[in-house]
Amino acid sequence: MLATEGMEDEEKWLAEGIAAIQHNAFYMSRALDSDNLREALKYSALLLSELRTSKLSPHKYYELYMRAFDELRKLEMFFREEDRHGCSVIDLYELVQHAGNILPRLYLLCTVGSVYIKSKEAPAKDILKDLVEMCRGIQHPTRGLFLRSYLAQISRDKLPDLGSEYEGEGDTVMDAVDFVLQNFTEMNKLWVRMQHNGPVRLKEKLDKERSELRDLVGKNLHVLSQIEGVDLEMYKDVVLPRVLEQVVNCKDEIAQYYLMDCIIQVFPDEYHLQTLETLLGACPQLQPAVDVKTVLSRLMERLSNYADSSPEVLPDFLQVEAFAKLSSAIGKVIEAQVDMPVVGAISLYVFLLTFTLRVHPDRLDYVDQILGACVKKLSGKAKLEDSKATKQVVALLSAPLEKYTDIVTVLTLSNYPRVMDHLDAGTNKIMATIIIESIMKNDTCVSTADKVEVLFELIKGLIKELDGTATDELDEEDFKEEQNSVARLIHVLYNDEPEEMLKIICTVRKHIMAGGPKRLTFTVPPLAFSALKLVRRLQGQDGDMAGEEVPATPKKIFKLLNEIIEALSSVPSPELALRLYLQCAEAANDCELEPIAYEFFTQAFVLYEEEVADSKAQVTAIHLIIGTLQKMTVFGVENRDTLTHKATGYSAKLLKKPDQCRAVYACSHLFWVDDQDGIKDGERVLLCLKRSLRIANAAQQQANVTRGSSGPVTLFVEILNKYLYFFEKGNPQITSSAIQSLIELIKTEMQSDTTTPDKASDAFFSSTLRYVQFQKQKGGLMGEKYSPIKV
């Protein structure tokens, strides 16, 4: 309620002030039109008296000031025309000093002073010095600020600058600089004093009002930057030291932050680079509440853009040791501001790292130095729990990944993993995922065991529990995605040298084995296949070389593979282990290592017997065993017979009759292999097929007993197709009469009342008969073979 009434009062006071200015401006204009100097001065003084008010906020005072300013421009035009008022500019300068009130007097004095300088009847420096000194008569913060702002406005085009019409005859650039600096100093003092214009309880309101007037002070620095005569030498020796002296000595956080930002924004980048030490030296002296990190970040941003704009300036950065100075300044700021939160310190290092990656991307030692400083700041503290600080650390760690794209470069940074150690378990995982994504995105090849060691230390949050975090607490989908990303990473680790590649595999194995059983189903397969790739490259080496440094050989790798796959027993995951054993057996076959291949098959059978209990898993496993065994060429007669006997035996012991039937007829391929001499045992093929027929018939009878119908004839049709396959391959035991009998059997079964009609089975049988008919009509030897068969 009180605030609303105050605003209404202020609006009323502003309206009254504007009305008074308009009233006096009317009479002043009449006096100007009639060339009546004394009347013009009388009403202009009355008009300017309205600026003596203390009732308005700075925002409203500005509105009043602008009304008066517009009228003063008319008065200045009148003062320039001596023939109209009949008074010399010197006399006029004396005359206006007789105004009754000091504020109108000084506004009029500044207005006449502008005309006086332009007339060149006196040195510009003397008039400017007189004006800037006289303005000290107004010490009220708001009134004084606007008065000096008016002085700066009317004098900015009349400074004795290089090439200016006001230069010479004793007027130098230094006079212009002295005038602007003095006016700036006085304005800043008034601006800082504004905070004491009201009670402490209104501090927030007063600070807001002060902020609204900051540009009045900042314009002085802009004027300084526009003076042509202010070269690097003058800026370095005069301008910057005096400005910084005022900034530091004012001890006001609002003023210090704004003016430091002004310095950075208005003066040239080259000047900042050459005076870096001086500028940075002021930062630790600023008030603790000043947002130094924003000030420094803007400075580094400007310098980075300057470096980007022209490669020719890069030697200058090295010459002035920009990085060392920035790094030292940041350290001093952190040391000076003991209450600075961790997030503030880390933010400063992020800005410094961004600057370094843009200006000195080739200096990895600089990058590592920044990371080391960050480690020092975080040392002795618990894991980061502040989400903002954690976010900044992630930004710090992500910056090198984005810049270099090649993770191998990042792996050379000794302090990188030390920074990661300060992240909590969840953020560590996020960072590890970012690292893996970077490797995948950029097709990076990590090709040495040492680099792999460092890499897996970085991503340890994904490959083992940190801080006692149990995998059971994780979301299942998130966990799978994390482990799949690790699996993808393992696939891209590669080196052309077998010995180094083996070291890489051993390094990865060491890390993933520490990850707990739940992760092994994701990480063991890619590692096993990576080792198998290496085996393929080494085919032909026997690996019996003596000595301590045993080279990478298939035997050595197979031994390692056996140990890796055995680890899956702790999961347990027998089906996966069985598949991997069979893959290893196939690789051992290609390397012509019969004992090793036999051992892997033995392991697979042991798993099948002891661990694979689910009936569906058994069916899948036995078909995998049969398929792999069929491709094996390394086994002698005895070993092959042992394994095939085992396979056929397990096939006949499957739970369901249809599964038994299919597994047994699949075993027929173990006794007839086209591309290998000696394995063409027609009798045993026929035995398998007859046995599968008996099982199929038993399945039909069993179905008839339990369901009252014998079910479809699909199994018989499948067996018929096997007969046809071996018939074509030239197995003498498979005769046309046997095929004919089987066809008749199927037809009889299909016509039986107990057989369940099945469109798929009927179509399958019809398609098979069409194939037989096609072969008969084709002619030639195959046509002759098929000719006795009637369909």
PDB file of C-alpha atoms in Angstrom, residues 438-696:
ATOM      1  CA  SER A 438      33.334 -39.944 -28.359  1.00  0.00           C
ATOM      2  CA  ILE A 439      35.404 -42.993 -29.362  1.00  0.00           C
ATOM      3  CA  MET A 440      32.511 -44.450 -31.382  1.00  0.00           C
ATOM      4  CA  LYS A 441      31.579 -41.162 -33.022  1.00  0.00           C
ATOM      5  CA  ASN A 442      35.121 -40.413 -34.167  1.00  0.00           C
ATOM      6  CA  ASP A 443      36.140 -44.002 -35.043  1.00  0.00           C
ATOM      7  CA  THR A 444      39.096 -43.693 -32.690  1.00  0.00           C
ATOM      8  CA  CYS A 445      41.484 -46.628 -32.504  1.00  0.00           C
ATOM      9  CA  VAL A 446      43.046 -47.215 -29.080  1.00  0.00           C
ATOM     10  CA  SER A 447      45.972 -49.371 -30.100  1.00  0.00           C
ATOM     11  CA  THR A 448      48.305 -49.904 -27.137  1.00  0.00           C
ATOM     12  CA  ALA A 449      47.873 -51.781 -23.880  1.00  0.00           C
ATOM     13  CA  ASP A 450      49.060 -48.763 -21.885  1.00  0.00           C
ATOM     14  CA  LYS A 451      46.385 -46.552 -23.429  1.00  0.00           C
ATOM     15  CA  VAL A 452      43.757 -49.257 -22.882  1.00  0.00           C
ATOM     16  CA  GLU A 453      44.805 -49.420 -19.221  1.00  0.00           C
ATOM     17  CA  VAL A 454      44.255 -45.667 -18.818  1.00  0.00           C
ATOM     18  CA  LEU A 455      41.004 -45.810 -20.793  1.00  0.00           C
ATOM     19  CA  PHE A 456      39.529 -48.565 -18.646  1.00  0.00           C
ATOM     20  CA  GLU A 457      40.541 -46.666 -15.534  1.00  0.00           C
ATOM     21  CA  LEU A 458      38.534 -43.737 -16.883  1.00  0.00           C
ATOM     22  CA  ILE A 459      35.434 -45.843 -17.556  1.00  0.00           C
ATOM     23  CA  LYS A 460      35.698 -47.979 -14.421  1.00  0.00           C
ATOM     24  CA  GLY A 461      32.319 -46.618 -13.329  1.00  0.00           C
ATOM     25  CA  LEU A 462      30.760 -48.805 -16.025  1.00  0.00           C
ATOM     26  CA  ILE A 463      32.829 -51.949 -15.542  1.00  0.00           C
ATOM     27  CA  LYS A 464      32.698 -52.332 -11.785  1.00  0.00           C
ATOM     28  CA  GLU A 465      30.820 -51.060  -8.750  1.00  0.00           C
ATOM     29  CA  LEU A 466      32.037 -47.786  -7.274  1.00  0.00           C
ATOM     30  CA  ASP A 467      31.521 -46.804  -3.648  1.00  0.00           C
ATOM     31  CA  GLY A 468      29.684 -50.013  -2.917  1.00  0.00           C
ATOM     32  CA  THR A 469      26.923 -49.299  -5.451  1.00  0.00           C
ATOM     33  CA  ALA A 470      25.250 -52.633  -6.125  1.00  0.00           C
ATOM     34  CA  THR A 471      24.129 -53.514  -9.635  1.00  0.00           C
ATOM     35  CA  ASP A 472      20.777 -54.600  -8.194  1.00  0.00           C
ATOM     36  CA  GLU A 473      19.991 -50.934  -7.499  1.00  0.00           C
ATOM     37  CA  LEU A 474      20.285 -50.010 -11.178  1.00  0.00           C
ATOM     38  CA  ASP A 475      17.477 -49.841 -13.682  1.00  0.00           C
ATOM     39  CA  GLU A 476      17.681 -52.981 -15.818  1.00  0.00           C
ATOM     40  CA  GLU A 477      17.423 -51.151 -19.150  1.00  0.00           C
ATOM     41  CA  ASP A 478      20.044 -48.579 -18.135  1.00  0.00           C
ATOM     42  CA  PHE A 479      22.366 -51.338 -16.967  1.00  0.00           C
ATOM     43  CA  LYS A 480      22.043 -53.205 -20.276  1.00  0.00           C
ATOM     44  CA  GLU A 481      22.706 -50.046 -22.261  1.00  0.00           C
ATOM     45  CA  GLU A 482      25.806 -49.279 -20.177  1.00  0.00           C
ATOM     46  CA  GLN A 483      27.227 -52.774 -20.622  1.00  0.00           C
ATOM     47  CA  ASN A 484      26.431 -52.833 -24.332  1.00  0.00           C
ATOM     48  CA  SER A 485      28.424 -49.607 -24.724  1.00  0.00           C
ATOM     49  CA  VAL A 486      31.400 -51.290 -23.001  1.00  0.00           C
ATOM     50  CA  ALA A 487      30.986 -54.298 -25.334  1.00  0.00           C
ATOM     51  CA  ARG A 488      31.041 -51.993 -28.385  1.00  0.00           C
ATOM     52  CA  LEU A 489      34.205 -50.379 -27.041  1.00  0.00           C
ATOM     53  CA  ILE A 490      35.986 -53.736 -26.683  1.00  0.00           C
ATOM     54  CA  HIS A 491      35.302 -54.464 -30.353  1.00  0.00           C
ATOM     55  CA  VAL A 492      37.183 -51.330 -31.533  1.00  0.00           C
ATOM     56  CA  LEU A 493      40.392 -51.959 -29.571  1.00  0.00           C
ATOM     57  CA  TYR A 494      42.949 -53.071 -32.152  1.00  0.00           C
ATOM     58  CA  ASN A 495      46.634 -53.284 -32.987  1.00  0.00           C
ATOM     59  CA  ASP A 496      48.297 -54.748 -36.087  1.00  0.00           C
ATOM     60  CA  GLU A 497      51.064 -56.264 -33.965  1.00  0.00           C
ATOM     61  CA  PRO A 498      49.879 -59.604 -32.498  1.00  0.00           C
ATOM     62  CA  GLU A 499      51.987 -59.261 -29.341  1.00  0.00           C
ATOM     63  CA  GLU A 500      50.537 -55.828 -28.543  1.00  0.00           C
ATOM     64  CA  MET A 501      47.034 -57.013 -29.389  1.00  0.00           C
ATOM     65  CA  LEU A 502      47.431 -59.884 -26.934  1.00  0.00           C
ATOM     66  CA  LYS A 503      48.522 -57.402 -24.263  1.00  0.00           C
ATOM     67  CA  ILE A 504      45.406 -55.357 -24.979  1.00  0.00           C
ATOM     68  CA  ILE A 505      43.213 -58.464 -24.581  1.00  0.00           C
ATOM     69  CA  CYS A 506      44.910 -59.338 -21.280  1.00  0.00           C
ATOM     70  CA  THR A 507      44.460 -55.766 -20.031  1.00  0.00           C
ATOM     71  CA  VAL A 508      40.757 -55.768 -20.884  1.00  0.00           C
ATOM     72  CA  ARG A 509      40.355 -59.192 -19.289  1.00  0.00           C
ATOM     73  CA  LYS A 510      41.906 -57.947 -16.038  1.00  0.00           C
ATOM     74  CA  HIS A 511      39.395 -55.102 -15.835  1.00  0.00           C
ATOM     75  CA  ILE A 512      36.201 -56.914 -16.857  1.00  0.00           C
ATOM     76  CA  MET A 513      36.866 -59.858 -14.535  1.00  0.00           C
ATOM     77  CA  ALA A 514      36.699 -57.403 -11.629  1.00  0.00           C
ATOM     78  CA  GLY A 515      33.239 -56.261 -12.713  1.00  0.00           C
ATOM     79  CA  GLY A 516      31.187 -58.960 -11.024  1.00  0.00           C
ATOM     80  CA  PRO A 517      29.253 -61.867 -12.555  1.00  0.00           C
ATOM     81  CA  LYS A 518      26.277 -59.838 -13.782  1.00  0.00           C
ATOM     82  CA  ARG A 519      28.424 -57.884 -16.254  1.00  0.00           C
ATOM     83  CA  LEU A 520      30.295 -60.886 -17.678  1.00  0.00           C
ATOM     84  CA  THR A 521      27.491 -61.965 -20.030  1.00  0.00           C
ATOM     85  CA  PHE A 522      27.902 -58.596 -21.788  1.00  0.00           C
ATOM     86  CA  THR A 523      31.674 -58.194 -21.697  1.00  0.00           C
ATOM     87  CA  VAL A 524      33.062 -61.734 -22.127  1.00  0.00           C
ATOM     88  CA  PRO A 525      31.639 -62.372 -25.661  1.00  0.00           C
ATOM     89  CA  PRO A 526      33.242 -59.294 -27.312  1.00  0.00           C
ATOM     90  CA  LEU A 527      36.545 -60.067 -25.597  1.00  0.00           C
ATOM     91  CA  ALA A 528      36.369 -63.709 -26.733  1.00  0.00           C
ATOM     92  CA  PHE A 529      35.655 -62.710 -30.326  1.00  0.00           C
ATOM     93  CA  SER A 530      38.469 -60.152 -30.209  1.00  0.00           C
ATOM     94  CA  ALA A 531      40.815 -62.968 -29.162  1.00  0.00           C
ATOM     95  CA  LEU A 532      39.400 -65.246 -31.899  1.00  0.00           C
ATOM     96  CA  LYS A 533      40.121 -62.561 -34.514  1.00  0.00           C
ATOM     97  CA  LEU A 534      43.711 -62.567 -33.329  1.00  0.00           C
ATOM     98  CA  VAL A 535      43.809 -66.370 -33.612  1.00  0.00           C
ATOM     99  CA  ARG A 536      42.681 -66.171 -37.256  1.00  0.00           C
ATOM    100  CA  ARG A 537      45.541 -63.754 -37.968  1.00  0.00           C
ATOM    101  CA  LEU A 538      48.032 -66.169 -36.412  1.00  0.00           C
ATOM    102  CA  GLN A 539      46.895 -69.372 -38.155  1.00  0.00           C
ATOM    103  CA  GLY A 540      49.863 -71.629 -38.840  1.00  0.00           C
ATOM    104  CA  GLN A 541      51.996 -70.802 -35.791  1.00  0.00           C
ATOM    105  CA  ASP A 542      52.504 -73.722 -33.425  1.00  0.00           C
ATOM    106  CA  GLY A 543      53.456 -71.635 -30.396  1.00  0.00           C
ATOM    107  CA  ASP A 544      56.095 -73.955 -28.959  1.00  0.00           C
ATOM    108  CA  MET A 545      58.820 -71.313 -28.803  1.00  0.00           C
ATOM    109  CA  ALA A 546      60.823 -71.197 -25.574  1.00  0.00           C
ATOM    110  CA  GLY A 547      61.906 -68.202 -23.577  1.00  0.00           C
ATOM    111  CA  GLU A 548      60.427 -65.693 -21.180  1.00  0.00           C
ATOM    112  CA  GLU A 549      58.980 -63.465 -23.878  1.00  0.00           C
ATOM    113  CA  VAL A 550      56.626 -65.966 -25.484  1.00  0.00           C
ATOM    114  CA  PRO A 551      55.102 -64.380 -28.587  1.00  0.00           C
ATOM    115  CA  ALA A 552      51.396 -64.353 -29.276  1.00  0.00           C
ATOM    116  CA  THR A 553      50.509 -67.832 -30.587  1.00  0.00           C
ATOM    117  CA  PRO A 554      47.197 -69.610 -31.132  1.00  0.00           C
ATOM    118  CA  LYS A 555      47.900 -72.059 -28.304  1.00  0.00           C
ATOM    119  CA  LYS A 556      48.579 -69.254 -25.866  1.00  0.00           C
ATOM    120  CA  ILE A 557      45.430 -67.402 -26.898  1.00  0.00           C
ATOM    121  CA  PHE A 558      43.281 -70.559 -26.713  1.00  0.00           C
ATOM    122  CA  LYS A 559      44.484 -71.094 -23.166  1.00  0.00           C
ATOM    123  CA  LEU A 560      43.470 -67.531 -22.349  1.00  0.00           C
ATOM    124  CA  LEU A 561      40.100 -68.055 -24.048  1.00  0.00           C
ATOM    125  CA  ASN A 562      39.431 -71.138 -21.972  1.00  0.00           C
ATOM    126  CA  GLU A 563      40.046 -69.143 -18.784  1.00  0.00           C
ATOM    127  CA  ILE A 564      37.854 -66.264 -19.988  1.00  0.00           C
ATOM    128  CA  ILE A 565      34.908 -68.530 -20.849  1.00  0.00           C
ATOM    129  CA  GLU A 566      35.241 -70.466 -17.603  1.00  0.00           C
ATOM    130  CA  ALA A 567      34.461 -67.228 -15.773  1.00  0.00           C
ATOM    131  CA  LEU A 568      30.910 -67.416 -17.118  1.00  0.00           C
ATOM    132  CA  SER A 569      30.281 -70.376 -14.792  1.00  0.00           C
ATOM    133  CA  SER A 570      29.989 -67.885 -11.936  1.00  0.00           C
ATOM    134  CA  VAL A 571      27.054 -66.135 -13.621  1.00  0.00           C
ATOM    135  CA  PRO A 572      25.923 -68.842 -14.491  1.00  0.00           C
ATOM    136  CA  SER A 573      25.320 -68.637 -18.228  1.00  0.00           C
ATOM    137  CA  PRO A 574      25.892 -72.145 -19.648  1.00  0.00           C
ATOM    138  CA  GLU A 575      24.224 -71.524 -23.015  1.00  0.00           C
ATOM    139  CA  LEU A 576      26.484 -68.544 -23.731  1.00  0.00           C
ATOM    140  CA  ALA A 577      29.580 -70.422 -22.554  1.00  0.00           C
ATOM    141  CA  LEU A 578      28.650 -73.401 -24.763  1.00  0.00           C
ATOM    142  CA  ARG A 579      28.343 -71.172 -27.830  1.00  0.00           C
ATOM    143  CA  LEU A 580      31.737 -69.609 -27.132  1.00  0.00           C
ATOM    144  CA  TYR A 581      33.381 -73.033 -26.637  1.00  0.00           C
ATOM    145  CA  LEU A 582      32.041 -74.100 -30.032  1.00  0.00           C
ATOM    146  CA  GLN A 583      33.373 -70.902 -31.630  1.00  0.00           C
ATOM    147  CA  CYS A 584      36.776 -71.650 -30.125  1.00  0.00           C
ATOM    148  CA  ALA A 585      36.615 -75.253 -31.354  1.00  0.00           C
ATOM    149  CA  GLU A 586      35.952 -74.025 -34.876  1.00  0.00           C
ATOM    150  CA  ALA A 587      38.923 -71.633 -34.676  1.00  0.00           C
ATOM    151  CA  ALA A 588      41.147 -74.429 -33.331  1.00  0.00           C
ATOM    152  CA  ASN A 589      40.017 -76.561 -36.277  1.00  0.00           C
ATOM    153  CA  ASP A 590      41.136 -73.828 -38.703  1.00  0.00           C
ATOM    154  CA  CYS A 591      44.504 -73.732 -36.907  1.00  0.00           C
ATOM    155  CA  GLU A 592      44.728 -77.566 -37.187  1.00  0.00           C
ATOM    156  CA  LEU A 593      45.076 -77.937 -33.423  1.00  0.00           C
ATOM    157  CA  GLU A 594      43.167 -81.213 -32.866  1.00  0.00           C
ATOM    158  CA  PRO A 595      43.762 -81.625 -29.090  1.00  0.00           C
ATOM    159  CA  ILE A 596      42.605 -78.065 -28.394  1.00  0.00           C
ATOM    160  CA  ALA A 597      39.533 -78.408 -30.612  1.00  0.00           C
ATOM    161  CA  TYR A 598      38.674 -81.704 -28.880  1.00  0.00           C
ATOM    162  CA  GLU A 599      39.066 -80.077 -25.453  1.00  0.00           C
ATOM    163  CA  PHE A 600      36.664 -77.267 -26.372  1.00  0.00           C
ATOM    164  CA  PHE A 601      34.105 -79.824 -27.591  1.00  0.00           C
ATOM    165  CA  THR A 602      34.555 -81.743 -24.354  1.00  0.00           C
ATOM    166  CA  GLN A 603      33.863 -78.573 -22.375  1.00  0.00           C
ATOM    167  CA  ALA A 604      30.757 -77.933 -24.477  1.00  0.00           C
ATOM    168  CA  PHE A 605      29.436 -81.457 -23.826  1.00  0.00           C
ATOM    169  CA  VAL A 606      30.153 -81.148 -20.089  1.00  0.00           C
ATOM    170  CA  LEU A 607      28.152 -77.936 -19.982  1.00  0.00           C
ATOM    171  CA  TYR A 608      25.363 -79.602 -21.945  1.00  0.00           C
ATOM    172  CA  GLU A 609      25.236 -82.529 -19.536  1.00  0.00           C
ATOM    173  CA  GLU A 610      25.566 -80.654 -16.283  1.00  0.00           C
ATOM    174  CA  GLU A 611      24.278 -77.132 -16.774  1.00  0.00           C
ATOM    175  CA  VAL A 612      21.791 -76.926 -19.661  1.00  0.00           C
ATOM    176  CA  ALA A 613      18.535 -78.054 -18.077  1.00  0.00           C
ATOM    177  CA  ASP A 614      15.847 -76.224 -20.023  1.00  0.00           C
ATOM    178  CA  SER A 615      14.410 -78.416 -22.813  1.00  0.00           C
ATOM    179  CA  LYS A 616      14.301 -75.591 -25.370  1.00  0.00           C
ATOM    180  CA  ALA A 617      17.880 -74.628 -24.530  1.00  0.00           C
ATOM    181  CA  GLN A 618      18.905 -78.280 -24.956  1.00  0.00           C
ATOM    182  CA  VAL A 619      17.379 -78.395 -28.443  1.00  0.00           C
ATOM    183  CA  THR A 620      19.221 -75.227 -29.474  1.00  0.00           C
ATOM    184  CA  ALA A 621      22.476 -76.424 -27.914  1.00  0.00           C
ATOM    185  CA  ILE A 622      22.445 -79.889 -29.572  1.00  0.00           C
ATOM    186  CA  HIS A 623      21.813 -78.370 -33.002  1.00  0.00           C
ATOM    187  CA  LEU A 624      24.720 -75.956 -32.450  1.00  0.00           C
ATOM    188  CA  ILE A 625      26.962 -78.860 -31.463  1.00  0.00           C
ATOM    189  CA  ILE A 626      25.901 -80.901 -34.511  1.00  0.00           C
ATOM    190  CA  GLY A 627      26.349 -77.940 -36.863  1.00  0.00           C
ATOM    191  CA  THR A 628      29.821 -77.108 -35.529  1.00  0.00           C
ATOM    192  CA  LEU A 629      30.929 -80.751 -35.481  1.00  0.00           C
ATOM    193  CA  GLN A 630      29.863 -81.149 -39.101  1.00  0.00           C
ATOM    194  CA  LYS A 631      32.350 -78.419 -40.148  1.00  0.00           C
ATOM    195  CA  MET A 632      35.272 -79.924 -38.249  1.00  0.00           C
ATOM    196  CA  THR A 633      38.014 -81.376 -40.440  1.00  0.00           C
ATOM    197  CA  VAL A 634      40.853 -81.707 -37.965  1.00  0.00           C
ATOM    198  CA  PHE A 635      39.676 -84.770 -36.035  1.00  0.00           C
ATOM    199  CA  GLY A 636      41.035 -88.244 -36.538  1.00  0.00           C
ATOM    200  CA  VAL A 637      38.694 -91.209 -36.791  1.00  0.00           C
ATOM    201  CA  GLU A 638      38.710 -92.048 -33.102  1.00  0.00           C
ATOM    202  CA  ASN A 639      38.033 -88.525 -31.826  1.00  0.00           C
ATOM    203  CA  ARG A 640      35.387 -87.866 -34.453  1.00  0.00           C
ATOM    204  CA  ASP A 641      33.593 -91.140 -33.664  1.00  0.00           C
ATOM    205  CA  THR A 642      33.586 -90.309 -29.977  1.00  0.00           C
ATOM    206  CA  LEU A 643      32.085 -86.885 -30.537  1.00  0.00           C
ATOM    207  CA  THR A 644      29.526 -87.970 -33.137  1.00  0.00           C
ATOM    208  CA  HIS A 645      28.461 -90.838 -30.881  1.00  0.00           C
ATOM    209  CA  LYS A 646      27.944 -88.356 -28.049  1.00  0.00           C
ATOM    210  CA  ALA A 647      25.957 -86.005 -30.325  1.00  0.00           C
ATOM    211  CA  THR A 648      23.636 -88.739 -31.644  1.00  0.00           C
ATOM    212  CA  GLY A 649      23.180 -90.129 -28.162  1.00  0.00           C
ATOM    213  CA  TYR A 650      22.131 -86.752 -26.710  1.00  0.00           C
ATOM    214  CA  SER A 651      19.884 -86.150 -29.724  1.00  0.00           C
ATOM    215  CA  ALA A 652      17.883 -89.280 -28.979  1.00  0.00           C
ATOM    216  CA  LYS A 653      17.503 -88.281 -25.322  1.00  0.00           C
ATOM    217  CA  LEU A 654      15.755 -84.959 -25.847  1.00  0.00           C
ATOM    218  CA  LEU A 655      12.510 -84.549 -23.967  1.00  0.00           C
ATOM    219  CA  LYS A 656      10.055 -84.198 -26.848  1.00  0.00           C
ATOM    220  CA  LYS A 657       9.770 -86.761 -29.638  1.00  0.00           C
ATOM    221  CA  PRO A 658       9.645 -84.195 -32.464  1.00  0.00           C
ATOM    222  CA  ASP A 659      12.842 -82.601 -31.085  1.00  0.00           C
ATOM    223  CA  GLN A 660      14.466 -86.045 -30.897  1.00  0.00           C
ATOM    224  CA  CYS A 661      13.476 -86.787 -34.479  1.00  0.00           C
ATOM    225  CA  ARG A 662      14.861 -83.542 -35.888  1.00  0.00           C
ATOM    226  CA  ALA A 663      18.119 -83.795 -33.910  1.00  0.00           C
ATOM    227  CA  VAL A 664      18.686 -87.423 -35.000  1.00  0.00           C
ATOM    228  CA  TYR A 665      18.134 -86.727 -38.698  1.00  0.00           C
ATOM    229  CA  ALA A 666      20.444 -83.679 -38.343  1.00  0.00           C
ATOM    230  CA  CYS A 667      23.115 -86.101 -37.071  1.00  0.00           C
ATOM    231  CA  SER A 668      23.013 -87.858 -40.446  1.00  0.00           C
ATOM    232  CA  HIS A 669      25.099 -84.968 -41.822  1.00  0.00           C
ATOM    233  CA  LEU A 670      27.916 -85.913 -39.477  1.00  0.00           C
ATOM    234  CA  PHE A 671      28.481 -89.094 -41.538  1.00  0.00           C
ATOM    235  CA  TRP A 672      28.370 -87.569 -44.990  1.00  0.00           C
ATOM    236  CA  VAL A 673      30.429 -84.465 -45.693  1.00  0.00           C
ATOM    237  CA  ASP A 674      30.906 -83.564 -49.356  1.00  0.00           C
ATOM    238  CA  ASP A 675      34.049 -81.515 -49.058  1.00  0.00           C
ATOM    239  CA  GLN A 676      36.062 -84.028 -47.069  1.00  0.00           C
ATOM    240  CA  ASP A 677      37.446 -87.332 -48.203  1.00  0.00           C
ATOM    241  CA  GLY A 678      36.727 -90.367 -46.110  1.00  0.00           C
ATOM    242  CA  ILE A 679      33.569 -89.145 -44.339  1.00  0.00           C
ATOM    243  CA  LYS A 680      30.948 -90.745 -46.514  1.00  0.00           C
ATOM    244  CA  ASP A 681      29.430 -93.450 -44.353  1.00  0.00           C
ATOM    245  CA  GLY A 682      26.189 -94.241 -46.152  1.00  0.00           C
ATOM    246  CA  GLU A 683      25.140 -96.979 -43.749  1.00  0.00           C
ATOM    247  CA  ARG A 684      25.304 -94.722 -40.700  1.00  0.00           C
ATOM    248  CA  VAL A 685      23.450 -92.026 -42.593  1.00  0.00           C
ATOM    249  CA  LEU A 686      20.695 -94.530 -43.303  1.00  0.00           C
ATOM    250  CA  LEU A 687      20.697 -95.662 -39.690  1.00  0.00           C
ATOM    251  CA  CYS A 688      20.144 -92.079 -38.514  1.00  0.00           C
ATOM    252  CA  LEU A 689      17.316 -91.541 -40.988  1.00  0.00           C
ATOM    253  CA  LYS A 690      15.616 -94.864 -40.093  1.00  0.00           C
ATOM    254  CA  ARG A 691      15.975 -94.036 -36.434  1.00  0.00           C
ATOM    255  CA  SER A 692      14.398 -90.635 -36.999  1.00  0.00           C
ATOM    256  CA  LEU A 693      11.531 -92.370 -38.871  1.00  0.00           C
ATOM    257  CA  ARG A 694      10.911 -94.665 -35.924  1.00  0.00           C
ATOM    258  CA  ILE A 695      10.888 -91.667 -33.561  1.00  0.00           C
ATOM    259  CA  ALA A 696       8.483 -89.809 -35.888  1.00  0.00           C
TER     260      ALA A 696
END
